[in-house]
């Protein structure tokens, strides 16, 4: 698109390196995905580095498709699934949202996982998360009590950090 090329050229003119991705043609006529790094030199000339990233992009697409399939499976499981990184929720399925009285799984993302835990159990859960972060090793299943968002009830579930 001509308008995008004009925007790209304006960025290059600032003298800062500019990184873009384009589909280019080889001498034999076959195409490939290229990562192009372009810089304007002090004397007004341009320096560009072109790297074939076709295999990397293909691998990334395979991973994205696998992640989408895995998420689709988790989304329909009747089991409560909450995934966290260092104690912050990054994924919850519909069953988790419903069980914990959230309107949607997205409302849970970004919350502290310990906010879902019954107050008397929070110190133990926080300690398990710390150990896991420090050692990188998963811990076994435990029986824990979880709070609903409205604190009207609690459920007891087996969990694995």
CSV table of C-alpha atoms in Angstrom, one decimal, residues 11-152:
chain,number,residue,atom,x,y,z
A,11,UNK,CA,10.1,6.8,9.9
A,12,UNK,CA,13.3,5.9,8.1
A,13,UNK,CA,14.1,9.6,7.4
A,14,UNK,CA,14.3,10.2,11.2
A,15,UNK,CA,17.6,8.4,11.2
A,16,UNK,CA,16.3,5.7,13.5
A,17,UNK,CA,16.5,2.1,12.5
A,18,UNK,CA,13.2,0.8,11.1
A,19,UNK,CA,12.1,-2.8,11.2
A,20,UNK,CA,9.4,-4.1,9.0
A,21,UNK,CA,8.2,-7.4,7.7
A,22,UNK,CA,7.3,-8.0,4.0
A,23,UNK,CA,6.7,-10.7,1.5
A,24,UNK,CA,9.5,-10.5,-1.1
A,25,UNK,CA,10.4,-12.4,-4.3
A,26,UNK,CA,13.6,-14.5,-4.7
A,27,UNK,CA,15.5,-14.5,-8.1
A,28,UNK,CA,13.7,-17.7,-9.0
A,29,UNK,CA,10.3,-16.1,-8.5
A,30,UNK,CA,9.4,-17.8,-5.3
A,31,UNK,CA,8.3,-15.7,-2.4
A,32,UNK,CA,9.4,-15.5,1.2
A,33,UNK,CA,8.7,-13.6,4.4
A,34,UNK,CA,11.5,-11.1,5.1
A,35,UNK,CA,12.3,-9.1,8.1
A,36,UNK,CA,13.8,-5.8,6.7
A,37,UNK,CA,15.9,-3.5,8.9
A,38,UNK,CA,16.5,-0.1,7.3
A,39,UNK,CA,18.6,2.8,8.5
A,40,UNK,CA,19.3,6.2,6.8
A,41,UNK,CA,23.1,6.9,7.0
A,42,UNK,CA,24.5,10.3,7.7
A,43,UNK,CA,25.5,10.8,4.0
A,44,UNK,CA,21.9,10.3,2.9
A,45,UNK,CA,22.2,6.7,1.7
A,46,UNK,CA,20.2,3.8,3.1
A,47,UNK,CA,21.5,0.6,4.6
A,48,UNK,CA,19.1,-2.4,4.7
A,49,UNK,CA,19.5,-5.9,6.1
A,50,UNK,CA,17.1,-8.5,4.9
A,51,UNK,CA,16.5,-11.8,6.8
A,52,UNK,CA,14.4,-14.7,5.6
A,53,UNK,CA,12.0,-15.4,8.5
A,54,UNK,CA,9.6,-17.8,6.6
A,55,UNK,CA,10.4,-20.8,8.8
A,56,UNK,CA,10.1,-18.8,12.0
A,57,UNK,CA,6.7,-17.4,11.0
A,58,UNK,CA,5.5,-20.8,10.0
A,59,UNK,CA,6.6,-22.2,13.4
A,60,UNK,CA,4.9,-19.3,15.2
A,61,UNK,CA,1.7,-20.0,13.3
A,62,UNK,CA,1.8,-23.7,14.3
A,63,UNK,CA,2.2,-22.6,17.9
A,64,UNK,CA,-0.7,-20.2,17.7
A,65,UNK,CA,-2.9,-22.8,16.2
A,66,UNK,CA,-2.0,-25.3,18.9
A,67,UNK,CA,-2.6,-22.7,21.6
A,68,UNK,CA,-6.0,-21.8,20.1
A,69,UNK,CA,-6.9,-25.5,20.1
A,70,UNK,CA,-5.8,-26.0,23.7
A,71,UNK,CA,-7.7,-22.9,24.8
A,72,UNK,CA,-10.8,-24.1,23.0
A,73,UNK,CA,-10.6,-27.4,24.9
A,74,UNK,CA,-10.1,-25.6,28.2
A,75,UNK,CA,-13.0,-23.3,27.5
A,76,UNK,CA,-15.5,-26.2,27.3
A,77,UNK,CA,-14.2,-28.3,30.2
A,78,UNK,CA,-16.6,-28.7,33.0
A,79,UNK,CA,-13.7,-28.4,35.4
A,80,UNK,CA,-12.6,-25.0,36.9
A,81,UNK,CA,-9.4,-24.0,35.2
A,82,UNK,CA,-7.4,-20.9,36.3
A,83,UNK,CA,-3.8,-20.3,35.0
A,84,UNK,CA,-1.6,-17.8,36.7
A,85,UNK,CA,2.0,-16.4,36.3
A,86,UNK,CA,3.6,-15.5,39.6
A,87,UNK,CA,0.2,-15.2,41.3
A,88,UNK,CA,-1.5,-13.1,38.6
A,89,UNK,CA,-4.4,-14.7,36.7
A,90,UNK,CA,-3.6,-14.9,32.9
A,91,UNK,CA,-6.4,-17.3,31.9
A,92,UNK,CA,-9.6,-18.6,33.3
A,93,UNK,CA,-12.2,-20.8,31.7
A,94,UNK,CA,-16.0,-20.3,31.6
A,95,UNK,CA,-16.5,-22.9,34.4
A,96,UNK,CA,-14.1,-20.9,36.7
A,97,UNK,CA,-16.0,-17.7,36.0
A,98,UNK,CA,-19.3,-19.3,36.7
A,99,UNK,CA,-18.2,-21.2,39.8
A,100,UNK,CA,-16.6,-18.1,41.3
A,101,UNK,CA,-19.5,-15.8,40.3
A,102,UNK,CA,-17.8,-13.7,37.7
A,103,UNK,CA,-19.6,-12.4,34.7
A,104,UNK,CA,-16.9,-13.7,32.3
A,105,UNK,CA,-13.5,-15.2,32.4
A,106,UNK,CA,-12.0,-11.9,31.2
A,107,UNK,CA,-13.1,-10.3,34.5
A,108,UNK,CA,-10.8,-12.7,36.3
A,109,UNK,CA,-7.7,-12.0,34.2
A,110,UNK,CA,-5.2,-9.6,36.0
A,111,UNK,CA,-6.5,-10.4,39.5
A,112,UNK,CA,-4.3,-12.1,42.1
A,113,UNK,CA,-5.0,-15.8,42.3
A,114,UNK,CA,-5.0,-15.5,46.1
A,115,UNK,CA,-8.1,-13.2,45.9
A,116,UNK,CA,-10.0,-16.4,44.9
A,117,UNK,CA,-8.7,-18.3,47.9
A,118,UNK,CA,-10.6,-18.6,51.1
A,119,UNK,CA,-8.9,-16.1,53.6
A,120,UNK,CA,-7.7,-18.8,56.0
A,121,UNK,CA,-5.9,-20.6,53.1
A,122,UNK,CA,-4.3,-17.6,51.5
A,123,UNK,CA,-0.9,-17.8,53.4
A,124,UNK,CA,-0.4,-21.4,52.4
A,125,UNK,CA,-1.3,-20.8,48.8
A,126,UNK,CA,1.0,-17.7,48.6
A,127,UNK,CA,3.8,-19.8,50.1
A,128,UNK,CA,3.3,-22.5,47.5
A,129,UNK,CA,3.3,-20.0,44.7
A,130,UNK,CA,6.5,-18.4,46.0
A,131,UNK,CA,8.2,-21.9,46.2
A,132,UNK,CA,7.1,-22.6,42.7
A,133,UNK,CA,8.5,-19.3,41.4
A,134,UNK,CA,11.8,-19.8,43.2
A,135,UNK,CA,12.3,-23.4,42.2
A,136,UNK,CA,10.5,-23.6,39.0
A,137,UNK,CA,9.0,-26.9,40.1
A,138,UNK,CA,5.3,-27.7,40.2
A,139,UNK,CA,3.7,-28.8,43.4
A,140,UNK,CA,1.2,-31.6,43.9
A,141,UNK,CA,-2.5,-31.5,44.1
A,142,UNK,CA,-4.0,-29.9,47.2
A,143,UNK,CA,-7.5,-29.5,48.6
A,144,UNK,CA,-8.3,-25.7,48.8
A,145,UNK,CA,-11.3,-23.6,49.5
A,146,UNK,CA,-12.2,-20.9,47.0
A,147,UNK,CA,-14.3,-17.8,47.5
A,148,UNK,CA,-17.0,-16.7,45.1
A,149,UNK,CA,-16.7,-13.1,43.9
A,150,UNK,CA,-19.7,-12.1,45.9
A,151,UNK,CA,-18.4,-14.0,49.0
A,152,UNK,CA,-21.8,-15.7,49.3
